[in-house]
Amino acid sequence: AAMAHGHGPGRCRCCGEEAAERGAAWGLYLRIDRQRLQCLNERREGSGATVFRPWEERGDRSQFVESDDDEELLFNIPFTGSVKLKGVIVMGEEDGTHPAEMRLFRNIPHMSFDDTAKEPEQTFSLSRDPLGELEYPTKIARFSNVYHLSMHFPKNFGAETTKIFYIGLKGEWTEAHRHEVTICNYEASANPADHKLEQITPQTHFIS
Protein backbone atom coordinates (compact mmCIF):
# COMPACT_ATOMS: atom_id res chain seq x y z
CA ALA A 1 0.00 0.00 0.00
CA ALA A 2 2.85 2.34 0.85
CA MET A 3 4.39 1.76 -2.60
CA ALA A 4 1.20 2.68 -4.43
CA HIS A 5 0.75 5.72 -2.23
CA GLY A 6 3.73 7.52 -3.70
CA HIS A 7 5.59 8.49 -0.56
CA GLY A 8 6.53 6.58 2.56
CA PRO A 9 4.30 6.38 5.61
CA GLY A 10 6.65 8.63 7.62
CA ARG A 11 6.26 11.59 5.32
CA CYS A 12 2.60 10.90 4.85
CA ARG A 13 1.88 11.11 8.56
CA CYS A 14 3.82 14.33 8.81
CA CYS A 15 1.74 15.96 6.04
CA GLY A 16 -1.41 14.75 7.74
CA GLU A 17 -0.42 16.22 11.10
CA GLU A 18 0.44 19.56 9.53
CA ALA A 19 -2.91 19.66 7.74
CA ALA A 20 -4.76 18.62 10.88
CA GLU A 21 -3.03 21.36 12.84
CA ARG A 22 -3.86 23.94 10.20
CA GLY A 23 -7.44 22.68 10.08
CA ALA A 24 -7.81 22.88 13.86
CA ALA A 25 -6.66 26.50 13.83
CA TRP A 26 -9.63 27.31 11.58
CA GLY A 27 -12.11 25.59 13.88
CA LEU A 28 -14.17 28.61 14.94
CA TYR A 29 -16.97 27.56 12.58
CA LEU A 30 -17.80 24.98 15.28
CA ARG A 31 -18.49 27.84 17.72
CA ILE A 32 -21.09 29.60 15.57
CA ASP A 33 -24.66 29.59 16.85
CA ARG A 34 -26.10 28.33 13.57
CA GLN A 35 -29.71 28.70 14.66
CA ARG A 36 -29.21 32.47 14.76
CA LEU A 37 -26.73 32.89 11.90
CA GLN A 38 -28.03 35.32 9.26
CA CYS A 39 -26.92 36.16 5.75
CA LEU A 40 -28.66 39.18 4.23
CA ASN A 41 -29.20 39.40 0.46
CA GLU A 42 -28.45 35.71 -0.12
CA ARG A 43 -30.09 34.41 -3.30
CA ARG A 44 -30.89 30.98 -1.86
CA GLU A 45 -32.15 30.89 1.72
CA GLY A 46 -29.76 29.19 4.12
CA SER A 47 -26.87 29.15 1.64
CA GLY A 48 -24.86 31.69 3.65
CA ALA A 49 -24.46 29.21 6.49
CA THR A 50 -22.83 26.62 4.19
CA VAL A 51 -19.65 28.67 3.69
CA PHE A 52 -18.68 28.16 7.35
CA ARG A 53 -17.32 24.62 7.31
CA PRO A 54 -14.12 22.66 8.01
CA TRP A 55 -10.93 24.03 6.47
CA GLU A 56 -10.33 20.68 4.77
CA GLU A 57 -13.67 21.05 2.95
CA ARG A 58 -13.06 24.56 1.66
CA GLY A 59 -12.61 23.21 -1.89
CA ASP A 60 -16.17 21.88 -2.06
CA ARG A 61 -17.54 23.95 -4.94
CA SER A 62 -21.09 22.66 -4.51
CA GLN A 63 -21.54 24.81 -1.40
CA PHE A 64 -21.51 28.58 -1.84
CA VAL A 65 -23.54 31.70 -1.25
CA GLU A 66 -24.44 34.13 -4.04
CA SER A 67 -25.86 37.59 -3.54
CA ASP A 68 -29.30 38.41 -4.90
CA ASP A 69 -30.30 42.00 -5.72
CA ASP A 70 -26.81 43.49 -6.02
CA GLU A 71 -23.25 42.60 -5.10
CA GLU A 72 -23.57 43.20 -1.33
CA LEU A 73 -23.59 40.46 1.30
CA LEU A 74 -23.88 40.84 5.06
CA PHE A 75 -23.33 38.04 7.56
CA ASN A 76 -24.47 38.23 11.18
CA ILE A 77 -22.52 35.57 13.07
CA PRO A 78 -23.37 34.93 16.73
CA PHE A 79 -20.95 32.75 18.67
CA THR A 80 -21.75 30.33 21.47
CA GLY A 81 -19.17 32.04 23.70
CA SER A 82 -16.52 34.73 23.55
CA VAL A 83 -14.07 34.68 20.65
CA LYS A 84 -10.65 36.19 20.10
CA LEU A 85 -10.60 36.52 16.31
CA LYS A 86 -7.13 36.31 14.80
CA GLY A 87 -7.59 35.75 11.09
CA VAL A 88 -10.03 35.39 8.20
CA ILE A 89 -9.93 33.55 4.87
CA VAL A 90 -12.38 34.45 2.08
CA MET A 91 -12.51 32.15 -0.92
CA GLY A 92 -14.34 32.90 -4.15
CA GLU A 93 -14.05 32.51 -7.92
CA GLU A 94 -11.16 33.71 -10.09
CA ASP A 95 -13.54 36.22 -11.71
CA GLY A 96 -15.56 39.37 -11.04
CA THR A 97 -17.88 37.67 -8.54
CA HIS A 98 -15.10 37.46 -5.92
CA PRO A 99 -15.62 40.00 -3.10
CA ALA A 100 -13.18 42.90 -3.27
CA GLU A 101 -13.67 44.35 0.18
CA MET A 102 -14.51 43.03 3.63
CA ARG A 103 -15.61 45.12 6.61
CA LEU A 104 -15.76 43.60 10.09
CA PHE A 105 -17.99 44.78 12.94
CA ARG A 106 -18.06 43.36 16.43
CA ASN A 107 -20.91 42.88 18.88
CA ILE A 108 -23.71 44.56 16.90
CA PRO A 109 -26.36 41.81 16.75
CA HIS A 110 -28.95 41.87 13.94
CA MET A 111 -27.05 44.32 11.79
CA SER A 112 -28.89 45.53 8.70
CA PHE A 113 -27.49 47.15 5.56
CA ASP A 114 -28.45 50.54 7.05
CA ASP A 115 -26.13 49.83 9.99
CA THR A 116 -23.16 49.30 7.67
CA ALA A 117 -22.84 53.08 7.42
CA LYS A 118 -21.14 52.82 10.84
CA GLU A 119 -17.37 52.76 11.10
CA PRO A 120 -16.17 49.13 11.04
CA GLU A 121 -13.55 47.78 13.45
CA GLN A 122 -11.41 46.84 10.46
CA THR A 123 -11.61 46.97 6.65
CA PHE A 124 -9.70 44.71 4.25
CA SER A 125 -9.06 45.02 0.54
CA LEU A 126 -9.38 41.46 -0.71
CA SER A 127 -7.45 39.69 -3.46
CA ARG A 128 -9.02 36.97 -5.56
CA ASP A 129 -8.43 33.73 -3.69
CA PRO A 130 -9.94 30.72 -5.50
CA LEU A 131 -7.98 28.20 -3.38
CA GLY A 132 -8.57 29.64 0.10
CA GLU A 133 -4.89 30.34 0.76
CA LEU A 134 -4.81 34.00 1.77
CA GLU A 135 -5.14 34.82 5.44
CA TYR A 136 -6.17 38.30 6.56
CA PRO A 137 -4.91 38.93 10.11
CA THR A 138 -7.17 40.99 12.35
CA LYS A 139 -6.15 43.66 14.85
CA ILE A 140 -6.49 41.24 17.75
CA ALA A 141 -6.90 43.97 20.37
CA ARG A 142 -10.13 45.02 18.63
CA PHE A 143 -11.42 41.47 18.32
CA SER A 144 -10.49 39.99 21.68
CA ASN A 145 -13.99 39.71 23.16
CA VAL A 146 -16.35 39.00 20.28
CA TYR A 147 -19.67 37.31 20.91
CA HIS A 148 -21.15 38.52 17.62
CA LEU A 149 -19.30 39.19 14.36
CA SER A 150 -20.77 40.97 11.34
CA MET A 151 -19.01 40.65 7.98
CA HIS A 152 -20.00 43.11 5.27
CA PHE A 153 -18.91 42.57 1.67
CA PRO A 154 -19.86 45.85 -0.04
CA LYS A 155 -18.40 45.19 -3.49
CA ASN A 156 -16.74 42.69 -5.79
CA PHE A 157 -14.46 42.81 -8.83
CA GLY A 158 -17.14 44.06 -11.22
CA ALA A 159 -19.77 41.33 -11.56
CA GLU A 160 -23.47 41.87 -10.86
CA THR A 161 -23.49 39.38 -8.00
CA THR A 162 -20.96 38.22 -5.43
CA LYS A 163 -20.11 34.57 -4.80
CA ILE A 164 -18.34 33.18 -1.73
CA PHE A 165 -17.42 29.50 -1.38
CA TYR A 166 -15.74 29.47 1.99
CA ILE A 167 -15.10 31.77 4.94
CA GLY A 168 -12.52 30.62 7.48
CA LEU A 169 -12.37 32.11 10.97
CA LYS A 170 -9.27 31.57 13.08
CA GLY A 171 -8.98 32.31 16.77
CA GLU A 172 -9.67 31.25 20.33
CA TRP A 173 -13.02 30.52 21.95
CA THR A 174 -13.93 30.69 25.62
CA GLU A 175 -17.20 29.64 27.17
CA ALA A 176 -19.67 32.40 27.92
CA HIS A 177 -20.12 33.27 31.58
CA ARG A 178 -23.80 32.72 32.19
CA HIS A 179 -24.97 35.58 34.38
CA GLU A 180 -28.17 33.78 35.45
CA VAL A 181 -26.11 31.04 37.08
CA THR A 182 -23.94 33.52 38.94
CA ILE A 183 -26.97 35.39 40.26
CA CYS A 184 -28.63 32.17 41.49
CA ASN A 185 -25.48 31.14 43.33
CA TYR A 186 -25.16 34.57 44.83
CA GLU A 187 -28.75 34.54 46.09
CA ALA A 188 -28.38 31.04 47.46
CA SER A 189 -25.29 31.97 49.45
CA ALA A 190 -26.77 35.29 50.57
CA ASN A 191 -29.95 33.75 52.03
CA PRO A 192 -28.44 32.29 55.22
CA ALA A 193 -26.94 35.71 55.99
CA ASP A 194 -30.37 37.34 55.60
CA HIS A 195 -31.86 34.91 58.08
CA LYS A 196 -29.09 35.54 60.58
CA LEU A 197 -29.68 39.27 60.38
CA GLU A 198 -33.38 38.81 61.09
CA GLN A 199 -32.55 36.80 64.20
CA ILE A 200 -30.07 39.38 65.47
CA THR A 201 -32.24 42.41 64.81
CA PRO A 202 -34.92 41.81 67.49
CA GLN A 203 -32.23 41.32 70.15
CA THR A 204 -30.62 44.58 69.18
CA HIS A 205 -33.93 46.41 69.67
CA PHE A 206 -34.35 44.70 73.00
CA ILE A 207 -30.94 45.92 74.25
CA SER A 208 -31.38 49.51 73.12
Coordinates of N, CA and C in Angstrom, one line a residue:
A1 N 0.8 -1.2 0.0 CA 0.0 0.0 0.0 C 0.9 1.2 0.0
A2 N 2.0 1.2 0.8 CA 2.9 2.3 0.8 C 3.5 2.6 -0.5
M3 N 3.8 1.6 -1.3 CA 4.4 1.8 -2.6 C 3.4 2.5 -3.5
A4 N 2.2 2.1 -3.5 CA 1.2 2.7 -4.4 C 0.9 4.1 -4.0
H5 N 1.1 4.4 -2.7 CA 0.8 5.7 -2.2 C 1.7 6.8 -2.8
G6 N 2.9 6.5 -3.1 CA 3.7 7.5 -3.7 C 4.8 8.0 -2.8
H7 N 4.5 8.2 -1.5 CA 5.6 8.5 -0.6 C 5.4 7.7 0.7
G8 N 6.5 7.5 1.4 CA 6.5 6.6 2.6 C 5.6 7.0 3.7
P9 N 5.3 6.1 4.5 CA 4.3 6.4 5.6 C 4.8 7.5 6.5
G10 N 6.1 7.6 6.7 CA 6.6 8.6 7.6 C 6.3 10.0 7.1
R11 N 6.6 10.3 5.9 CA 6.3 11.6 5.3 C 4.8 11.8 5.3
C12 N 4.0 10.8 5.0 CA 2.6 10.9 4.8 C 2.0 11.4 6.2
R13 N 2.4 10.8 7.3 CA 1.9 11.1 8.6 C 2.2 12.6 8.9
C14 N 3.4 13.0 8.5 CA 3.8 14.3 8.8 C 2.9 15.3 8.1
C15 N 2.6 15.1 6.8 CA 1.7 16.0 6.0 C 0.4 16.0 6.7
G16 N -0.1 14.8 7.1 CA -1.4 14.8 7.7 C -1.5 15.6 9.0
E17 N -0.4 15.5 9.8 CA -0.4 16.2 11.1 C -0.4 17.7 10.8
E18 N 0.4 18.1 9.8 CA 0.4 19.6 9.5 C -0.9 20.1 9.1
A19 N -1.6 19.3 8.2 CA -2.9 19.7 7.7 C -3.9 19.7 8.9
A20 N -3.8 18.7 9.8 CA -4.8 18.6 10.9 C -4.6 19.8 11.8
E21 N -3.3 20.2 12.0 CA -3.0 21.4 12.8 C -3.6 22.6 12.2
R22 N -3.4 22.8 10.9 CA -3.9 23.9 10.2 C -5.4 24.0 10.3
G23 N -6.0 22.8 10.0 CA -7.4 22.7 10.1 C -8.0 23.1 11.4
A24 N -7.3 22.6 12.5 CA -7.8 22.9 13.9 C -7.8 24.4 14.2
A25 N -6.8 25.1 13.6 CA -6.7 26.5 13.8 C -7.9 27.2 13.3
W26 N -8.5 26.7 12.2 CA -9.6 27.3 11.6 C -10.9 26.7 12.1
G27 N -11.0 26.3 13.3 CA -12.1 25.6 13.9 C -13.2 26.4 14.5
L28 N -13.1 27.8 14.3 CA -14.2 28.6 14.9 C -15.6 28.4 14.4
Y29 N -15.6 27.8 13.2 CA -17.0 27.6 12.6 C -17.8 26.7 13.5
L30 N -17.1 25.9 14.3 CA -17.8 25.0 15.3 C -18.5 25.8 16.4
R31 N -18.0 27.0 16.6 CA -18.5 27.8 17.7 C -19.5 28.8 17.3
I32 N -20.0 28.7 16.1 CA -21.1 29.6 15.6 C -22.5 29.1 16.0
D33 N -23.3 30.0 16.5 CA -24.7 29.6 16.9 C -25.5 29.6 15.6
R34 N -25.5 28.4 14.9 CA -26.1 28.3 13.6 C -27.6 28.6 13.5
Q35 N -28.3 28.4 14.6 CA -29.7 28.7 14.7 C -30.0 30.2 14.4
R36 N -29.0 31.0 14.8 CA -29.2 32.5 14.8 C -28.3 33.1 13.7
L37 N -27.6 32.3 13.0 CA -26.7 32.9 11.9 C -27.6 33.5 10.8
Q38 N -27.3 34.7 10.3 CA -28.0 35.3 9.3 C -27.1 35.7 8.1
C39 N -27.6 35.6 6.9 CA -26.9 36.2 5.8 C -27.9 37.0 5.0
L40 N -27.7 38.3 4.9 CA -28.7 39.2 4.2 C -28.3 39.3 2.8
N41 N -29.3 39.3 1.9 CA -29.2 39.4 0.5 C -28.6 38.1 -0.2
E42 N -28.8 37.0 0.5 CA -28.4 35.7 -0.1 C -29.5 35.3 -1.1
R43 N -29.1 34.8 -2.3 CA -30.1 34.4 -3.3 C -30.9 33.2 -2.9
R44 N -30.2 32.2 -2.3 CA -30.9 31.0 -1.9 C -30.9 30.9 -0.3
E45 N -32.0 30.8 0.3 CA -32.2 30.9 1.7 C -31.3 29.8 2.4
G46 N -30.6 30.2 3.4 CA -29.8 29.2 4.1 C -28.4 28.9 3.5
S47 N -28.2 29.5 2.3 CA -26.9 29.2 1.6 C -25.7 29.8 2.3
G48 N -26.0 31.0 3.0 CA -24.9 31.7 3.7 C -24.2 30.9 4.7
A49 N -25.0 30.0 5.4 CA -24.5 29.2 6.5 C -23.5 28.1 6.0
T50 N -23.6 27.7 4.7 CA -22.8 26.6 4.2 C -21.4 27.0 4.0
V51 N -21.0 28.3 3.9 CA -19.6 28.7 3.7 C -18.8 28.6 5.0
F52 N -19.4 28.4 6.1 CA -18.7 28.2 7.4 C -18.6 26.7 7.6
R53 N -17.5 26.1 7.2 CA -17.3 24.6 7.3 C -15.9 24.3 7.5
P54 N -15.5 23.0 7.7 CA -14.1 22.7 8.0 C -13.2 23.2 6.9
W55 N -12.0 23.5 7.4 CA -10.9 24.0 6.5 C -10.6 23.0 5.4
E56 N -10.6 21.7 5.7 CA -10.3 20.7 4.8 C -11.4 20.6 3.7
E57 N -12.6 21.1 3.9 CA -13.7 21.1 2.9 C -13.9 22.4 2.2
R58 N -12.9 23.3 2.3 CA -13.1 24.6 1.7 C -13.2 24.5 0.1
G59 N -12.6 23.4 -0.4 CA -12.6 23.2 -1.9 C -13.9 22.7 -2.5
D60 N -14.9 22.4 -1.6 CA -16.2 21.9 -2.1 C -16.9 23.0 -2.8
R61 N -16.9 22.9 -4.1 CA -17.5 24.0 -4.9 C -19.1 23.9 -5.0
S62 N -19.6 22.8 -4.5 CA -21.1 22.7 -4.5 C -21.8 23.5 -3.4
Q63 N -21.0 24.0 -2.5 CA -21.5 24.8 -1.4 C -21.0 26.2 -1.5
F64 N -21.9 27.2 -1.7 CA -21.5 28.6 -1.8 C -22.7 29.5 -1.6
V65 N -22.5 30.7 -1.4 CA -23.5 31.7 -1.3 C -23.4 32.7 -2.4
E66 N -24.5 33.1 -3.0 CA -24.4 34.1 -4.0 C -25.4 35.2 -3.6
S67 N -25.0 36.5 -3.9 CA -25.9 37.6 -3.5 C -27.0 37.7 -4.5
D68 N -28.1 38.4 -4.1 CA -29.3 38.4 -4.9 C -29.5 39.7 -5.7
D69 N -29.9 40.8 -5.0 CA -30.3 42.0 -5.7 C -29.1 42.8 -6.3
D70 N -28.0 42.8 -5.6 CA -26.8 43.5 -6.0 C -25.6 42.7 -5.5
E71 N -24.5 43.4 -5.5 CA -23.2 42.6 -5.1 C -23.0 42.5 -3.6
E72 N -23.8 43.2 -2.8 CA -23.6 43.2 -1.3 C -24.0 41.9 -0.6
L73 N -23.2 41.5 0.4 CA -23.6 40.5 1.3 C -23.3 40.9 2.7
L74 N -24.1 40.5 3.7 CA -23.9 40.8 5.1 C -24.2 39.6 5.9
F75 N -23.2 39.2 6.7 CA -23.3 38.0 7.6 C -23.4 38.5 9.0
N76 N -24.4 38.0 9.7 CA -24.5 38.2 11.2 C -24.1 36.9 11.8
I77 N -23.0 36.8 12.6 CA -22.5 35.6 13.1 C -22.5 35.6 14.6
P78 N -23.4 35.0 15.3 CA -23.4 34.9 16.7 C -22.6 33.7 17.1
F79 N -21.7 33.9 18.2 CA -20.9 32.7 18.7 C -21.6 32.2 19.9
T80 N -21.2 31.0 20.3 CA -21.7 30.3 21.5 C -20.9 30.7 22.7
G81 N -20.0 31.6 22.6 CA -19.2 32.0 23.7 C -18.4 33.3 23.3
S82 N -17.3 33.6 23.9 CA -16.5 34.7 23.6 C -15.3 34.3 22.7
V83 N -15.1 35.1 21.6 CA -14.1 34.7 20.6 C -13.0 35.8 20.6
K84 N -11.7 35.3 20.5 CA -10.7 36.2 20.1 C -10.3 35.9 18.6
L85 N -10.7 36.8 17.8 CA -10.6 36.5 16.3 C -9.2 37.0 15.8
K86 N -8.5 36.0 15.2 CA -7.1 36.3 14.8 C -6.9 36.4 13.3
G87 N -7.8 35.7 12.5 CA -7.6 35.8 11.1 C -8.8 35.3 10.3
V88 N -8.9 35.7 9.1 CA -10.0 35.4 8.2 C -9.5 35.0 6.8
I89 N -10.2 33.9 6.3 CA -9.9 33.5 4.9 C -11.3 33.7 4.1
V90 N -11.2 34.3 2.9 CA -12.4 34.5 2.1 C -12.1 33.9 0.7
M91 N -12.8 32.9 0.3 CA -12.5 32.2 -0.9 C -13.7 32.3 -1.9
G92 N -13.3 32.7 -3.1 CA -14.3 32.9 -4.2 C -13.9 32.4 -5.5
E93 N -14.4 32.9 -6.6 CA -14.0 32.5 -7.9 C -12.9 33.4 -8.4
E94 N -12.3 32.9 -9.5 CA -11.2 33.7 -10.1 C -11.7 34.7 -11.1
D95 N -12.9 35.3 -10.8 CA -13.5 36.2 -11.7 C -14.1 37.4 -11.0
G96 N -15.0 38.1 -11.6 CA -15.6 39.4 -11.0 C -16.5 39.2 -9.9
T97 N -16.9 37.9 -9.7 CA -17.9 37.7 -8.5 C -17.2 37.6 -7.2
H98 N -15.8 37.5 -7.2 CA -15.1 37.5 -5.9 C -15.2 38.8 -5.2
P99 N -15.5 38.7 -3.9 CA -15.6 40.0 -3.1 C -14.3 40.7 -3.1
A100 N -14.4 42.1 -3.2 CA -13.2 42.9 -3.3 C -12.9 43.6 -2.0
E101 N -13.9 43.7 -1.1 CA -13.7 44.4 0.2 C -14.4 43.6 1.3
M102 N -13.9 43.6 2.5 CA -14.5 43.0 3.6 C -14.4 44.0 4.8
R103 N -15.6 44.2 5.5 CA -15.6 45.1 6.6 C -16.1 44.3 7.8
L104 N -15.4 44.4 8.9 CA -15.8 43.6 10.1 C -16.3 44.5 11.2
F105 N -17.4 44.1 11.8 CA -18.0 44.8 12.9 C -18.1 43.8 14.1
R106 N -17.9 44.3 15.3 CA -18.1 43.4 16.4 C -19.2 43.8 17.3
N107 N -19.9 42.7 17.8 CA -20.9 42.9 18.9 C -22.0 43.9 18.5
I108 N -22.5 43.8 17.3 CA -23.7 44.6 16.9 C -24.7 43.5 16.3
P109 N -25.4 42.8 17.2 CA -26.4 41.8 16.8 C -27.4 42.4 15.8
H110 N -27.9 41.5 14.9 CA -29.0 41.9 13.9 C -28.6 43.1 13.1
M111 N -27.4 43.2 12.6 CA -27.0 44.3 11.8 C -27.8 44.3 10.5
S112 N -28.2 45.4 10.0 CA -28.9 45.5 8.7 C -28.0 46.3 7.8
F113 N -28.3 46.4 6.5 CA -27.5 47.2 5.6 C -27.4 48.6 5.9
D114 N -28.5 49.1 6.6 CA -28.4 50.5 7.1 C -27.3 50.7 8.1
D115 N -27.1 49.7 8.9 CA -26.1 49.8 10.0 C -24.7 49.8 9.4
T116 N -24.5 49.4 8.2 CA -23.2 49.3 7.7 C -22.6 50.7 7.4
A117 N -23.4 51.7 7.5 CA -22.8 53.1 7.4 C -21.9 53.4 8.6
K118 N -22.0 52.6 9.7 CA -21.1 52.8 10.8 C -19.7 52.5 10.5
E119 N -18.8 53.0 11.3 CA -17.4 52.8 11.1 C -17.1 51.3 11.5
P120 N -16.5 50.5 10.6 CA -16.2 49.1 11.0 C -14.9 49.1 11.9
E121 N -14.8 48.0 12.6 CA -13.6 47.8 13.5 C -12.3 47.7 12.5
Q122 N -12.5 47.0 11.4 CA -11.4 46.8 10.5 C -12.0 46.6 9.1
T123 N -11.2 47.1 8.1 CA -11.6 47.0 6.7 C -10.4 46.3 5.9
F124 N -10.7 45.4 5.0 CA -9.7 44.7 4.3 C -10.0 44.9 2.8
S125 N -9.0 45.2 2.0 CA -9.1 45.0 0.5 C -8.7 43.6 0.2
L126 N -9.6 42.9 -0.5 CA -9.4 41.5 -0.7 C -8.7 41.2 -2.1
S127 N -8.0 40.2 -2.2 CA -7.5 39.7 -3.5 C -8.3 38.5 -3.8
R128 N -8.3 38.2 -5.1 CA -9.0 37.0 -5.6 C -8.3 35.8 -5.0
D129 N -9.0 34.9 -4.4 CA -8.4 33.7 -3.7 C -9.3 32.5 -4.0
P130 N -9.1 31.9 -5.2 CA -9.9 30.7 -5.5 C -9.6 29.4 -4.7
L131 N -8.4 29.4 -4.1 CA -8.0 28.2 -3.4 C -8.1 28.3 -1.8
G132 N -8.5 29.5 -1.4 CA -8.6 29.6 0.1 C -7.2 29.6 0.8
E133 N -6.3 30.4 0.2 CA -4.9 30.3 0.8 C -4.5 31.6 1.5
L134 N -5.2 32.7 1.2 CA -4.8 34.0 1.8 C -5.5 34.2 3.1
E135 N -4.6 34.5 4.1 CA -5.1 34.8 5.4 C -5.1 36.3 5.7
Y136 N -6.1 36.9 6.2 CA -6.2 38.3 6.6 C -6.1 38.4 8.1
P137 N -5.0 38.9 8.6 CA -4.9 38.9 10.1 C -5.7 40.1 10.7
T138 N -6.4 39.9 11.7 CA -7.2 41.0 12.3 C -6.3 41.7 13.4
K139 N -6.8 42.9 13.7 CA -6.2 43.7 14.9 C -6.7 43.0 16.1
I140 N -5.9 42.1 16.7 CA -6.5 41.2 17.8 C -7.0 42.0 18.9
A141 N -6.4 43.2 19.2 CA -6.9 44.0 20.4 C -8.4 44.4 20.2
R142 N -8.7 44.6 18.9 CA -10.1 45.0 18.6 C -11.1 43.8 18.6
F143 N -10.6 42.7 18.5 CA -11.4 41.5 18.3 C -11.1 40.4 19.4
S144 N -10.9 40.9 20.6 CA -10.5 40.0 21.7 C -11.7 39.5 22.5
N145 N -12.8 40.2 22.4 CA -14.0 39.7 23.2 C -15.2 39.8 22.3
V146 N -15.3 38.9 21.3 CA -16.3 39.0 20.3 C -17.4 37.9 20.5
Y147 N -18.6 38.3 20.8 CA -19.7 37.3 20.9 C -20.6 37.3 19.7
H148 N -20.4 38.4 18.9 CA -21.1 38.5 17.6 C -20.3 39.2 16.6
L149 N -20.1 38.6 15.4 CA -19.3 39.2 14.4 C -20.2 39.5 13.2
S150 N -20.1 40.7 12.6 CA -20.8 41.0 11.3 C -19.7 41.2 10.3
M151 N -19.9 40.5 9.1 CA -19.0 40.7 8.0 C -19.8 41.3 6.8
H152 N -19.3 42.4 6.4 CA -20.0 43.1 5.3 C -19.1 43.1 4.0
F153 N -19.6 42.6 3.0 CA -18.9 42.6 1.7 C -19.6 43.5 0.7
P154 N -19.1 44.8 0.7 CA -19.9 45.8 0.0 C -19.7 45.8 -1.6
K155 N -18.6 45.2 -2.0 CA -18.4 45.2 -3.5 C -17.5 44.0 -3.9
N156 N -17.6 43.8 -5.2 CA -16.7 42.7 -5.8 C -15.9 43.3 -6.9
F157 N -15.4 42.4 -7.8 CA -14.5 42.8 -8.8 C -15.2 43.1 -10.1
G158 N -16.5 43.6 -10.0 CA -17.1 44.1 -11.2 C -18.3 43.3 -11.7
A159 N -18.6 42.1 -11.1 CA -19.8 41.3 -11.6 C -21.1 41.9 -10.9
E160 N -22.2 41.4 -11.4 CA -23.5 41.9 -10.9 C -23.7 41.3 -9.5
T161 N -23.3 40.0 -9.3 CA -23.5 39.4 -8.0 C -22.2 38.9 -7.4
T162 N -22.2 38.7 -6.1 CA -21.0 38.2 -5.4 C -21.1 36.8 -5.0
K163 N -20.1 36.0 -5.2 CA -20.1 34.6 -4.8 C -19.0 34.3 -3.8
I164 N -19.3 33.6 -2.7 CA -18.3 33.2 -1.7 C -18.5 31.7 -1.5
F165 N -17.4 31.0 -1.6 CA -17.4 29.5 -1.4 C -17.1 29.1 0.0
Y166 N -16.2 29.9 0.7 CA -15.7 29.5 2.0 C -15.3 30.7 2.7
I167 N -15.6 30.7 4.0 CA -15.1 31.8 4.9 C -14.5 31.0 6.1
G168 N -13.2 31.2 6.3 CA -12.5 30.6 7.5 C -12.3 31.7 8.6
L169 N -12.6 31.2 9.8 CA -12.4 32.1 11.0 C -11.4 31.4 11.9
K170 N -10.3 32.1 12.2 CA -9.3 31.6 13.1 C -9.2 32.3 14.4
G171 N -9.1 31.6 15.5 CA -9.0 32.3 16.8 C -9.2 31.4 17.9
E172 N -9.5 32.0 19.1 CA -9.7 31.2 20.3 C -11.1 31.5 20.8
W173 N -11.6 30.4 21.4 CA -13.0 30.5 21.9 C -13.0 30.2 23.4
T174 N -13.8 31.0 24.2 CA -13.9 30.7 25.6 C -15.4 30.7 25.9
E175 N -15.8 29.8 26.9 CA -17.2 29.6 27.2 C -17.8 30.9 27.7
A176 N -19.0 31.2 27.4 CA -19.7 32.4 27.9 C -19.9 32.2 29.4
H177 N -19.7 33.3 30.2 CA -20.1 33.3 31.6 C -21.6 33.5 31.7
R178 N -22.3 32.6 32.1 CA -23.8 32.7 32.2 C -24.2 33.5 33.4
H179 N -24.7 34.7 33.2 CA -25.0 35.6 34.4 C -26.1 35.0 35.3
E180 N -27.1 34.3 34.6 CA -28.2 33.8 35.4 C -27.6 32.9 36.5
V181 N -26.7 32.0 36.1 CA -26.1 31.0 37.1 C -25.4 31.8 38.2
T182 N -24.7 32.8 37.9 CA -23.9 33.5 38.9 C -24.9 34.1 39.9
I183 N -26.0 34.7 39.4 CA -27.0 35.4 40.3 C -27.6 34.4 41.2
C184 N -28.0 33.2 40.6 CA -28.6 32.2 41.5 C -27.7 31.8 42.6
N185 N -26.4 31.5 42.3 CA -25.5 31.1 43.3 C -25.4 32.2 44.4
Y186 N -25.3 33.4 43.9 CA -25.2 34.6 44.8 C -26.4 34.6 45.8
E187 N -27.6 34.5 45.2 CA -28.7 34.5 46.1 C -28.8 33.4 47.1
A188 N -28.4 32.2 46.6 CA -28.4 31.0 47.5 C -27.4 31.3 48.6
S189 N -26.3 31.8 48.4 CA -25.3 32.0 49.4 C -25.6 33.2 50.3
A190 N -26.4 34.1 49.8 CA -26.8 35.3 50.6 C -27.9 35.0 51.5
N191 N -28.8 34.0 51.2 CA -29.9 33.8 52.0 C -29.6 33.5 53.5
P192 N -28.7 32.6 53.8 CA -28.4 32.3 55.2 C -28.1 33.6 56.0
A193 N -27.3 34.5 55.3 CA -26.9 35.7 56.0 C -28.2 36.5 56.3
D194 N -29.1 36.6 55.4 CA -30.4 37.3 55.6 C -31.1 36.8 56.9
H195 N -31.2 35.5 57.0 CA -31.9 34.9 58.1 C -31.2 35.3 59.4
K196 N -29.8 35.2 59.4 CA -29.1 35.5 60.6 C -29.4 37.0 61.0
L197 N -29.4 37.9 60.1 CA -29.7 39.3 60.4 C -31.0 39.4 61.1
E198 N -32.0 38.7 60.5 CA -33.4 38.8 61.1 C -33.4 38.4 62.6
Q199 N -32.6 37.3 62.8 CA -32.6 36.8 64.2 C -31.9 37.8 65.1
I200 N -30.8 38.5 64.6 CA -30.1 39.4 65.5 C -30.9 40.7 65.7
T201 N -31.6 41.1 64.7 CA -32.2 42.4 64.8 C -33.1 42.6 66.1
P202 N -34.1 41.6 66.3 CA -34.9 41.8 67.5 C -34.1 42.0 68.8
Q203 N -33.0 41.2 68.9 CA -32.2 41.3 70.2 C -31.7 42.7 70.3
T204 N -31.2 43.2 69.1 CA -30.6 44.6 69.2 C -31.6 45.6 69.7
H205 N -32.9 45.5 69.2 CA -33.9 46.4 69.7 C -34.1 46.3 71.2
F206 N -34.1 45.1 71.6 CA -34.3 44.7 73.0 C -33.3 45.4 73.9
I207 N -32.0 45.3 73.4 CA -30.9 45.9 74.2 C -31.1 47.4 74.3
S208 N -31.3 48.1 73.1 CA -31.4 49.5 73.1 C -32.6 50.0 73.9

